[in-house]
Coordinates of C-alpha atoms in Angstrom, one line a residue:
X23 CA 7.5 5.4 43.3
X24 CA 10.9 4.1 42.2
X25 CA 9.9 0.5 43.1
X26 CA 6.8 0.9 40.9
X27 CA 8.8 2.1 38.0
X28 CA 11.3 -0.7 38.4
X29 CA 8.4 -3.2 38.5
X30 CA 6.9 -1.7 35.3
X31 CA 10.2 -1.9 33.5
X32 CA 10.6 -5.5 34.6
X33 CA 7.1 -6.4 33.4
X34 CA 7.8 -4.7 30.0
X35 CA 11.1 -6.7 29.7
X36 CA 9.3 -10.0 30.5
X37 CA 6.5 -9.2 28.0
X38 CA 9.1 -8.4 25.4
X39 CA 10.9 -11.6 26.1
X40 CA 7.6 -13.6 25.9
X41 CA 6.7 -11.8 22.7
X42 CA 10.1 -12.8 21.1
X43 CA 9.6 -16.4 22.3
X44 CA 6.1 -16.5 20.7
X45 CA 6.8 -14.5 17.6
X46 CA 10.5 -15.2 16.9
X47 CA 9.8 -17.3 13.8
X48 CA 7.4 -14.7 12.4
X49 CA 10.0 -12.0 13.0
X50 CA 12.7 -14.0 11.3
X51 CA 10.5 -14.6 8.3
X52 CA 9.5 -11.0 8.1
X53 CA 13.1 -9.8 8.4
X54 CA 14.2 -12.3 5.8
X55 CA 11.5 -11.0 3.4
X56 CA 12.6 -7.4 4.1
X57 CA 16.3 -8.4 3.8
X58 CA 15.8 -10.0 0.3
X59 CA 13.9 -6.8 -0.8
X60 CA 16.7 -4.5 0.5
X61 CA 19.4 -6.7 -1.1
X62 CA 17.6 -6.9 -4.5
X63 CA 17.0 -3.1 -4.4
X64 CA 20.6 -2.1 -3.5
X65 CA 22.2 -4.7 -5.8
X66 CA 20.1 -3.6 -8.8
X67 CA 20.5 0.1 -8.0
X68 CA 24.3 -0.3 -7.9
X69 CA 24.4 -2.4 -11.1
X70 CA 22.5 0.2 -13.1
X71 CA 24.5 3.0 -11.5
X72 CA 27.8 1.4 -12.7
X73 CA 27.1 -0.8 -15.7
X74 CA 29.0 0.5 -18.7
X75 CA 26.2 -0.5 -21.2
X76 CA 23.9 2.0 -19.5
X77 CA 26.4 4.9 -19.3
X78 CA 24.8 6.9 -22.1
X79 CA 21.3 6.2 -20.7
X80 CA 22.4 7.6 -17.3
X81 CA 23.6 10.8 -19.1
X82 CA 20.0 11.4 -20.1
X83 CA 18.1 10.0 -17.1
X84 CA 20.5 10.3 -14.2
X85 CA 19.9 8.4 -11.0
X86 CA 16.2 7.8 -11.7
X87 CA 17.2 5.0 -14.1
X88 CA 18.5 3.0 -11.1
X89 CA 15.5 3.9 -9.0
X90 CA 13.1 2.7 -11.7
X91 CA 15.0 -0.6 -12.3
X92 CA 15.7 -1.4 -8.7
X93 CA 12.0 -1.0 -7.7
X94 CA 11.0 -3.1 -10.8
X95 CA 13.1 -6.0 -9.6
X96 CA 11.6 -5.8 -6.1
X97 CA 8.1 -5.5 -7.7
X98 CA 8.7 -8.7 -9.6
X99 CA 9.9 -10.5 -6.5
X100 CA 6.8 -9.5 -4.5
X101 CA 4.5 -10.3 -7.4
X102 CA 6.1 -13.8 -7.4
X103 CA 5.2 -14.2 -3.7
X104 CA 1.7 -12.6 -3.6
X105 CA -0.2 -15.7 -4.9
X106 CA 1.5 -18.3 -2.7
X107 CA -0.2 -17.4 0.6
X108 CA -3.6 -17.7 -0.9
X109 CA -3.0 -21.0 -2.6
X110 CA -5.2 -22.9 -0.1
X111 CA -4.6 -26.4 -1.4
X112 CA -0.8 -25.9 -1.3
X113 CA -1.0 -24.7 2.3
X114 CA -3.3 -27.6 3.3
X115 CA -0.8 -30.0 1.6
X116 CA 2.1 -28.6 3.5
X117 CA 0.1 -28.6 6.8
X118 CA -0.9 -32.2 6.3
X119 CA 2.0 -33.8 4.5
X120 CA 5.1 -32.2 6.1
X121 CA 6.1 -34.2 9.2
X122 CA 8.8 -31.6 9.9
X123 CA 6.4 -28.7 9.9
X124 CA 5.7 -28.6 13.7
X125 CA 5.6 -26.1 16.5
X126 CA 6.3 -22.4 15.6
X127 CA 7.0 -23.2 12.0
X128 CA 3.6 -24.8 11.6
X129 CA 1.9 -21.8 13.1
X130 CA 3.3 -19.6 10.3
X131 CA 0.9 -21.4 7.9
X132 CA -1.9 -19.8 10.0
X133 CA -0.5 -16.4 9.2
X134 CA -0.7 -16.7 5.5
X135 CA -3.1 -13.8 5.1
X136 CA -0.9 -11.5 7.1
X137 CA 2.0 -12.4 4.9
X138 CA -0.2 -11.8 1.8
X139 CA -1.0 -8.3 3.1
X140 CA 2.7 -7.7 3.9
X141 CA 3.7 -8.6 0.4
X142 CA 0.9 -6.4 -1.0
X143 CA 2.3 -3.4 0.9
X144 CA 5.7 -4.2 -0.6
X145 CA 4.1 -4.2 -4.1
X146 CA 2.4 -0.9 -3.4
X147 CA 5.6 0.8 -2.1
X148 CA 7.8 -0.4 -5.0
X149 CA 5.1 0.4 -7.6
X150 CA 4.9 3.9 -6.3
X151 CA 8.7 4.3 -6.5
X152 CA 8.6 2.8 -10.0
X153 CA 5.9 5.1 -11.3
X154 CA 7.5 8.3 -9.9
X155 CA 10.9 7.3 -11.3
X156 CA 9.5 6.7 -14.7
X157 CA 7.5 9.9 -14.8
X158 CA 10.8 11.7 -14.0
X159 CA 12.5 9.6 -16.8
X160 CA 9.8 10.6 -19.3
X161 CA 10.2 14.3 -18.4
X162 CA 14.0 14.0 -18.8
X163 CA 13.6 12.2 -22.2
X164 CA 11.4 15.1 -23.3
X165 CA 13.8 17.8 -22.0
X166 CA 16.8 16.2 -23.8
X167 CA 15.0 16.8 -27.1
X168 CA 14.4 20.5 -26.4
X169 CA 16.4 23.3 -27.9
X170 CA 18.1 24.0 -24.6
X171 CA 19.8 20.6 -24.7
X172 CA 23.4 20.7 -25.8
X173 CA 26.6 18.7 -25.9
X174 CA 26.5 15.0 -25.3
X175 CA 22.9 15.1 -24.2
X176 CA 21.8 16.6 -27.5
X177 CA 23.9 14.2 -29.5
X178 CA 22.4 11.2 -27.8
X179 CA 18.8 12.4 -28.3
X180 CA 19.5 12.9 -32.1
X181 CA 20.7 9.3 -32.6
X182 CA 18.2 7.3 -34.7
X183 CA 17.4 10.2 -37.0
X184 CA 19.5 8.6 -39.8
X185 CA 19.2 5.2 -41.4
X186 CA 21.0 2.2 -39.7
X187 CA 21.1 4.1 -36.4
X188 CA 19.3 2.9 -33.3
X189 CA 17.8 5.4 -30.9
X190 CA 18.3 5.7 -27.1
X191 CA 15.6 8.4 -26.5
X192 CA 12.1 7.0 -27.3
X193 CA 10.7 10.6 -27.6
X194 CA 11.7 11.5 -31.1
X195 CA 10.5 15.2 -31.5
X196 CA 10.5 18.3 -29.3
X197 CA 6.7 18.8 -29.9
X198 CA 5.7 15.4 -28.6
X199 CA 3.2 15.5 -25.7
X200 CA 4.5 13.3 -22.9
X201 CA 1.0 12.1 -21.9
X202 CA 0.2 11.1 -25.5
X203 CA 3.6 9.5 -25.8
X204 CA 2.9 7.6 -22.6
X205 CA -0.4 6.2 -23.7
X206 CA 0.8 5.2 -27.2
X207 CA 3.4 2.7 -25.9
X208 CA 3.0 -0.9 -24.6
X209 CA 4.8 0.1 -21.4
X210 CA 2.5 3.2 -20.9
X211 CA -0.8 1.4 -21.5
X212 CA 0.1 -1.7 -19.4
X213 CA 1.6 0.6 -16.7
X214 CA -1.7 2.5 -16.5
X215 CA -3.6 -0.8 -16.3
X216 CA -1.3 -2.1 -13.6
X217 CA -1.7 1.1 -11.5
X218 CA -5.5 1.2 -11.8
X219 CA -5.8 -2.5 -10.9
X220 CA -3.5 -2.1 -7.9
X221 CA -5.5 0.9 -6.6
X222 CA -8.8 -0.9 -7.0
X223 CA -7.4 -4.0 -5.2
X224 CA -5.8 -2.1 -2.4
X225 CA -8.7 0.2 -1.6
X226 CA -11.3 -2.5 -1.7
X227 CA -9.3 -4.7 0.7
X228 CA -9.6 -2.4 3.7
X229 CA -11.6 -3.7 6.7
X230 CA -14.1 -1.0 6.2
X231 CA -15.0 -2.0 2.7
X232 CA -15.0 -5.7 3.5
X233 CA -17.5 -5.2 6.3
X234 CA -19.8 -3.0 4.3
X235 CA -19.7 -5.1 1.1
X236 CA -17.7 -8.3 0.9
X237 CA -19.0 -8.7 -2.6
X238 CA -17.2 -5.5 -3.7
X239 CA -14.0 -6.8 -2.2
X240 CA -14.4 -10.2 -3.9
X241 CA -15.1 -8.9 -7.4
X242 CA -12.4 -6.1 -7.4
X243 CA -9.8 -8.6 -6.1
X244 CA -10.3 -10.5 -9.4
X245 CA -8.8 -7.6 -11.2
X246 CA -5.5 -9.3 -10.3
X247 CA -6.0 -11.2 -13.7
X248 CA -5.6 -7.9 -15.6
X249 CA -2.7 -7.0 -13.2
X250 CA -0.7 -10.1 -14.0
X251 CA -1.3 -10.1 -17.7
X252 CA -0.3 -6.4 -17.9
X253 CA 2.8 -7.1 -15.8
X254 CA 3.9 -10.0 -18.1
X255 CA 3.9 -7.8 -21.2
X256 CA 4.9 -4.5 -19.5
X257 CA 8.5 -4.8 -20.5
X258 CA 7.8 -5.7 -24.1
X259 CA 7.9 -2.0 -25.1
X260 CA 11.6 -1.8 -24.1
X261 CA 11.5 1.9 -23.4
X262 CA 14.7 1.8 -21.3
X263 CA 17.5 1.1 -23.8
X264 CA 21.2 0.3 -23.2
X265 CA 24.2 -0.1 -25.5
X266 CA 24.5 -3.5 -27.2
X267 CA 27.3 -5.9 -26.3
X268 CA 28.6 -5.7 -29.9
X269 CA 28.6 -1.9 -29.8
X270 CA 30.6 -1.9 -26.5
X271 CA 33.4 -3.9 -28.2
X272 CA 33.7 -1.2 -30.9
X273 CA 32.7 1.9 -29.0
X274 CA 34.5 2.5 -25.7
X275 CA 32.5 4.9 -23.6
X276 CA 35.4 6.1 -21.6
X277 CA 37.3 7.0 -24.7
X278 CA 34.5 8.2 -27.0
X279 CA 32.1 10.1 -24.7
X280 CA 34.1 13.3 -25.1
X281 CA 34.4 12.9 -28.9
X282 CA 30.6 12.7 -29.7
X283 CA 31.1 15.2 -32.6
X284 CA 33.4 12.8 -34.3
X285 CA 31.4 9.6 -33.9
X286 CA 30.5 9.3 -37.6
X287 CA 33.9 10.2 -38.8
X288 CA 36.3 8.5 -36.4
X289 CA 36.9 4.8 -36.9
X290 CA 37.8 4.2 -33.3
X291 CA 34.5 5.8 -32.1
X292 CA 31.6 4.6 -34.3
X293 CA 28.0 5.6 -33.6
X294 CA 26.9 3.5 -30.5
X295 CA 24.0 1.1 -31.0
X296 CA 21.2 0.6 -28.5
X297 CA 18.6 -2.0 -27.7
X298 CA 16.0 -2.7 -25.0
X299 CA 16.4 -5.4 -22.4
X300 CA 14.4 -8.6 -22.7
X301 CA 11.2 -8.4 -20.5
X302 CA 11.7 -10.5 -17.4
X303 CA 8.6 -10.0 -15.2
X304 CA 7.0 -13.1 -16.7
X305 CA 9.9 -15.3 -15.6
X306 CA 9.3 -14.2 -12.0
X307 CA 5.6 -14.8 -11.9
X308 CA 5.2 -17.8 -14.3
X309 CA 5.6 -20.5 -11.6
X310 CA 3.2 -19.0 -9.0
X311 CA 0.6 -18.2 -11.7
X312 CA 0.7 -21.8 -13.0
X313 CA 0.3 -23.0 -9.4
X314 CA -2.6 -20.7 -8.8
X315 CA -4.2 -21.8 -12.1
X316 CA -4.0 -25.4 -10.9
X317 CA -5.7 -24.2 -7.7
X318 CA -8.6 -22.8 -9.8
X319 CA -8.7 -26.0 -11.9
X320 CA -9.1 -28.0 -8.7
X321 CA -11.9 -25.7 -7.6
X322 CA -13.7 -26.1 -10.9
X323 CA -13.4 -29.9 -10.7
X324 CA -14.8 -29.8 -7.2
X325 CA -17.5 -27.5 -8.4
X326 CA -18.7 -30.2 -10.8
X327 CA -19.0 -32.8 -8.0
X328 CA -22.5 -33.3 -6.6
X329 CA -23.3 -32.0 -3.1
X330 CA -26.5 -33.5 -1.5
X331 CA -28.2 -31.4 1.1
X332 CA -29.7 -33.8 3.6
X333 CA -31.0 -31.4 6.2
X334 CA -31.7 -27.7 6.8
X335 CA -32.2 -26.5 10.3
X336 CA -33.3 -23.0 11.3
X337 CA -31.8 -21.5 14.4
X338 CA -32.6 -18.2 16.2
X339 CA -30.8 -15.0 15.3
X340 CA -30.9 -15.7 11.6
X341 CA -28.6 -18.7 11.7
X342 CA -29.2 -21.7 9.4
X343 CA -27.5 -25.1 9.7
X344 CA -26.9 -27.1 6.5
X345 CA -26.2 -30.9 6.6
X346 CA -24.5 -32.1 3.4
X347 CA -22.9 -35.2 1.9
X348 CA -20.3 -35.4 -0.9
X349 CA -18.5 -38.3 -2.4
X350 CA -15.0 -38.9 -0.9
X351 CA -15.3 -35.9 1.4
X352 CA -12.8 -36.3 4.3
X353 CA -12.3 -33.6 6.9
X354 CA -10.6 -32.9 10.2
X355 CA -12.0 -30.9 13.1
X356 CA -11.3 -27.2 12.7
X357 CA -11.2 -27.1 8.9
X358 CA -13.3 -24.9 6.6
X359 CA -14.8 -25.1 3.2
X360 CA -15.7 -22.6 0.5
X361 CA -19.4 -22.5 -0.6
X362 CA -20.9 -21.3 -3.8
X363 CA -24.5 -21.0 -4.7
X364 CA -24.8 -20.6 -8.5
X365 CA -28.3 -19.3 -8.4
X366 CA -27.1 -16.4 -6.3
X367 CA -23.7 -15.8 -7.9
X368 CA -21.7 -17.9 -10.3
X369 CA -18.4 -16.3 -9.2
X370 CA -18.5 -15.8 -5.4
X371 CA -17.1 -18.4 -3.0
X372 CA -17.5 -17.8 0.7
X373 CA -15.5 -19.5 3.6
X374 CA -17.4 -21.3 6.4
X375 CA -16.0 -23.4 9.2
X376 CA -17.2 -27.0 9.4
X377 CA -19.3 -27.6 12.5
X378 CA -19.6 -31.4 12.2
X379 CA -17.1 -34.0 13.5
X380 CA -15.2 -36.3 11.2
X381 CA -16.9 -39.3 12.9
X382 CA -20.4 -38.2 11.7
X383 CA -21.8 -39.4 8.3
X384 CA -22.3 -35.8 7.0
X385 CA -20.6 -32.5 7.1
X386 CA -22.3 -29.3 8.3
X387 CA -21.9 -25.5 8.4
X388 CA -23.8 -22.8 10.3
X389 CA -24.5 -19.6 8.4
X390 CA -25.7 -16.3 9.8
X391 CA -27.5 -13.8 7.5
X392 CA -25.0 -11.0 7.9
X393 CA -24.3 -9.8 4.3
X394 CA -25.9 -9.6 0.9
X395 CA -24.8 -13.1 -0.1
X396 CA -25.8 -14.8 3.2
X397 CA -29.1 -13.0 3.2
X398 CA -29.8 -14.2 -0.3
X399 CA -28.9 -17.7 0.7
X400 CA -31.3 -17.6 3.6
X401 CA -34.0 -16.3 1.3
X402 CA -33.3 -19.1 -1.2
X403 CA -33.8 -21.6 1.6
X404 CA -36.8 -19.6 2.9
X405 CA -35.4 -19.7 6.4
X406 CA -36.2 -16.1 7.3
X407 CA -39.8 -17.0 7.4
X408 CA -39.0 -20.2 9.4
X409 CA -40.3 -22.3 6.4
X410 CA -37.7 -24.9 5.4
X411 CA -38.1 -26.6 2.0
X412 CA -37.6 -30.3 1.3
X413 CA -34.0 -31.1 0.5
X414 CA -34.7 -32.1 -3.1
X415 CA -36.2 -28.7 -3.9
X416 CA -33.3 -26.7 -2.5
X417 CA -30.9 -24.6 -4.7
X418 CA -27.7 -26.3 -5.7
X419 CA -24.5 -25.7 -3.6
X420 CA -20.9 -26.3 -4.7
X421 CA -18.2 -27.1 -2.1
X422 CA -14.5 -26.5 -2.4
X423 CA -12.3 -28.0 0.3
X424 CA -11.9 -28.8 3.1
X425 CA -8.9 -26.7 3.9
X426 CA -6.6 -26.7 7.0
X427 CA -6.9 -23.8 9.5
X428 CA -5.6 -22.6 12.8
X429 CA -8.0 -24.7 14.8
X430 CA -6.8 -28.0 13.5
X431 CA -3.9 -27.7 16.0
X432 CA -6.0 -27.6 19.1
X433 CA -5.2 -31.2 20.0
X434 CA -1.4 -30.6 19.8
X435 CA -1.3 -28.8 23.2
X436 CA -1.7 -30.4 26.6
X437 CA -3.9 -27.4 27.6
X438 CA -6.2 -25.5 25.2
X439 CA -8.1 -22.3 25.7
X440 CA -10.9 -21.8 23.2
X441 CA -12.5 -18.3 23.0
X442 CA -15.4 -17.4 20.7
X443 CA -17.3 -14.2 20.3
X444 CA -20.8 -14.2 18.7
X445 CA -21.1 -16.4 15.6
X446 CA -17.3 -17.1 16.0
X447 CA -18.5 -20.0 18.1
X448 CA -19.2 -22.1 15.0
X449 CA -15.7 -23.5 14.5
X450 CA -15.7 -24.8 18.1
X451 CA -18.8 -26.9 17.5
X452 CA -16.8 -29.4 15.4
X453 CA -14.0 -29.4 18.0
X454 CA -16.3 -30.1 20.9
X455 CA -18.0 -32.9 19.0
X456 CA -14.6 -34.3 18.0
X457 CA -13.4 -34.0 21.6
X458 CA -16.4 -36.1 22.7
X459 CA -15.8 -38.8 20.1
X460 CA -12.1 -39.0 21.0
X461 CA -13.0 -39.4 24.7
X462 CA -15.3 -42.3 23.8
X463 CA -12.6 -44.0 21.8
X464 CA -10.6 -46.2 24.1
X465 CA -7.9 -46.6 21.4
X466 CA -7.2 -42.8 21.1
X467 CA -4.5 -41.4 23.3
X468 CA -5.2 -37.7 23.8
X469 CA -2.3 -35.3 24.4
X470 CA -4.9 -32.7 25.3
X471 CA -5.7 -33.0 29.1
X472 CA -7.7 -29.8 29.7
X473 CA -9.9 -27.4 27.7
X474 CA -11.1 -24.0 28.8
X475 CA -14.0 -22.8 26.6
X476 CA -15.2 -19.2 26.7
X477 CA -18.1 -17.8 24.7
X478 CA -19.1 -14.2 24.7
X479 CA -22.4 -13.2 23.1
X480 CA -24.7 -10.3 23.2
X481 CA -28.0 -11.9 22.1
X482 CA -29.6 -14.5 24.5
X483 CA -31.4 -16.2 21.7
X484 CA -28.1 -17.0 20.0
X485 CA -27.3 -19.4 22.8
X486 CA -30.1 -21.7 22.0
X487 CA -28.7 -23.7 19.1
X488 CA -25.2 -24.1 20.7
X489 CA -26.5 -24.7 24.2
X490 CA -28.1 -28.0 23.0
X491 CA -24.6 -29.2 22.0
X492 CA -23.1 -28.1 25.3
X493 CA -26.0 -29.7 27.2
X494 CA -25.5 -33.0 25.4
X495 CA -21.7 -32.9 25.9
X496 CA -22.2 -32.0 29.6
X497 CA -24.5 -35.0 30.2
X498 CA -22.3 -37.5 28.3
X499 CA -19.1 -36.4 30.0
X500 CA -20.7 -36.6 33.4
X501 CA -21.9 -40.2 32.6
X502 CA -18.3 -41.2 31.7
X503 CA -16.6 -39.3 34.5
X504 CA -14.9 -36.9 32.1
X505 CA -16.2 -33.6 33.6
X506 CA -12.6 -32.6 34.5
X507 CA -11.6 -32.4 30.8
X508 CA -13.9 -29.4 29.8
X509 CA -14.4 -26.2 31.7
X510 CA -16.7 -23.8 29.9
X511 CA -17.8 -20.2 30.7
X512 CA -20.6 -18.4 28.8
X513 CA -20.8 -14.6 29.0
X514 CA -23.9 -12.6 28.1
X515 CA -23.0 -9.0 27.4
X516 CA -26.4 -7.5 26.6
X517 CA -29.9 -7.8 28.2
X518 CA -33.0 -5.8 28.8
X519 CA -34.9 -5.1 32.0
X520 CA -37.4 -7.9 31.6
X521 CA -34.6 -10.4 31.0
X522 CA -32.8 -9.1 34.1
X523 CA -36.0 -9.6 36.3
X524 CA -36.5 -13.1 34.8
X525 CA -32.8 -14.0 35.5
X526 CA -33.1 -12.8 39.1
X527 CA -36.3 -14.7 39.8
X528 CA -34.8 -18.0 38.7
X529 CA -31.2 -17.5 39.9
X530 CA -31.4 -20.2 42.6
X531 CA -32.4 -23.0 40.3
X532 CA -30.0 -25.9 39.6
X533 CA -29.8 -25.1 35.9
X534 CA -29.1 -21.8 34.1
X535 CA -32.3 -19.9 33.1
X536 CA -30.9 -19.0 29.6
X537 CA -28.9 -22.1 28.5
X538 CA -30.4 -24.9 30.7
X539 CA -26.8 -25.9 31.6
X540 CA -25.5 -26.7 35.1
X541 CA -22.8 -24.0 34.6
X542 CA -24.5 -20.6 35.2
X543 CA -24.1 -17.9 32.6
X544 CA -21.9 -14.9 33.5
X545 CA -23.2 -11.4 32.9
X546 CA -20.9 -8.8 31.5
X547 CA -17.4 -9.3 29.9
X548 CA -14.7 -11.6 31.2
X549 CA -11.9 -10.2 33.3
X550 CA -9.1 -11.7 31.2
X551 CA -6.4 -10.9 33.7
X552 CA -8.2 -13.1 36.3
X553 CA -8.9 -15.8 33.7
X554 CA -5.3 -16.0 32.4
X555 CA -3.9 -15.8 35.9
X556 CA -6.1 -18.7 37.0
X557 CA -5.0 -20.8 34.0
X558 CA -1.3 -20.0 34.5
X559 CA -1.6 -20.9 38.2
X560 CA -3.3 -24.3 37.5
X561 CA -0.8 -25.2 34.7
X562 CA 2.6 -23.8 35.8
X563 CA 4.8 -25.8 33.4
X564 CA 2.6 -26.3 30.4
X565 CA 2.3 -25.1 26.8
X566 CA -1.1 -23.6 26.5
X567 CA -2.7 -23.1 23.1
X568 CA -5.0 -20.1 22.9
X569 CA -7.5 -20.3 20.0
X570 CA -9.7 -17.4 19.1
X571 CA -12.4 -16.6 16.6
X572 CA -14.0 -13.2 16.8
X573 CA -13.4 -9.4 16.3
X574 CA -10.0 -7.7 16.0
X575 CA -10.3 -5.6 19.2
X576 CA -10.7 -8.6 21.4
X577 CA -7.9 -10.4 19.5
X578 CA -5.5 -7.7 20.4
X579 CA -6.5 -8.0 24.1
X580 CA -5.9 -11.7 24.1
X581 CA -2.6 -11.4 22.4
X582 CA -1.5 -9.0 25.1
X583 CA -2.7 -11.4 27.8
X584 CA -0.7 -14.3 26.2
X585 CA 2.4 -12.2 26.3
X586 CA 1.8 -10.9 29.9
X587 CA 1.2 -14.3 31.5
X588 CA 3.8 -16.3 29.6
X589 CA 6.8 -17.1 31.8
X590 CA 10.2 -15.8 30.8
X591 CA 11.6 -19.1 32.2
X592 CA 11.6 -21.8 29.4
X593 CA 10.4 -24.3 32.0
X594 CA 7.4 -22.2 33.0
X595 CA 3.9 -21.7 31.4
X596 CA 3.7 -20.4 27.9
X597 CA 0.6 -19.2 26.1
X598 CA 0.7 -19.5 22.3
X599 CA -1.9 -17.3 20.5
X600 CA -3.7 -18.5 17.4
X601 CA -6.4 -16.6 15.6
X602 CA -8.8 -18.1 13.1
X603 CA -8.7 -16.3 9.8
X604 CA -9.8 -17.2 6.2

């Protein structure tokens, strides 16, 4: 029993070490982001808690002044970052142009959406603190105007009632309704718009909503325009006011705060003057907003370019294949494009991985009818009825891209493991074609020496369109003596009784009864422990890139396998996990 516990603890330590080795850069970046947020919050909190110009403001508001301002600075910082991870052209430029962006640092570009979500959580937390703090501030402003207020608090609230005085309390009468006051100011109206926009964006971004209605997610996400406009003008109301620099020279708070009854009479303690701070949110977000605007201008320019659909192919399981041509279109294997069909929606753009190789004279995508937009596209092409129109009569498509993605790095490893589930196999079509072309090119020196390809699918008919590619690849590699380069494993996870009988009757044939390939189809799900153990044994000192496209549950399993079978020894085998995401 003791030996088993020791073994378990040792395995956990090894997995933790491997996790740190794989994710060290991600952890450093996340901690750096968190550290900057903590520093900005504490620094701003302390400044507003000690700054002399806000002494009288603190008399009315207390510590909630510092809470509101500290969270506002962190909110501005995160709003500055939120658009950068979704600037696809910027990320593609960094991926393609930066020769120093290699290894673990390059892999961070593939986690842009994770960082986008992390920053969004930061915005939500700081926005909540900011809202709660200002609601408390509003209540304290109102209370300081009541009859119960006395002393310095009452004297400060009455400032501004006489000519040439400036006020510190924006609520001018006792009878003012705080809700009405809130909605009658620039800060209140824009704050409400920011809050509503943030709630809409956050709630519609959940996996549940995205799976049910991607269109709802797409449209509500564009409320970010209202969010940023409101954020830029939010501070223009200047609700929070501090003592002016000129007033501080004449009115010493340390000396005069106890002599508030003599402010108008005593020359050494004149009435303090107040003003609001200049709005600063726009300074934080201007650069990223301009960058993102350039991103949209580029998309509009690409939208205007003509796309010629040369071929439409209908595959089983509601999958269509589109062959297209576009002037000056250059791609790399593993990249993706954004498609728009104006006759379906003039606003929606949907990501699809390219399934053609760069060496081909066209580019292609495979699209499955899985949502409202894709079903409408299939209907527009009349593929559901297996009737394909002539290319000249097809609806217009606009293409933005191509953009770099995780799978563009598959050729950077000596050993690659490609794992696809269902329609997630489409990105690997381009990679397999490109692998074949590279093998045929005698001038190309491949760093990649071995590929393990796994495809898990529940529908036997879905194998048909991809099996043709594998069969062609299998035949050509056999002719050129390259069969050692690719090892593929196909798993069927669902079948009925008739299919089972048919499979059993033809089991002894030389080719697989479902795919027609020499490699027989496996039935059930892979035993990932056995598969990773086998790969680790065959490549004891290699860096193995694991590339996956499929559901989240399987992704978590594969991540765990990569940690479990990576060696703690730097000279041993190491599995580097990469997940395709758009």
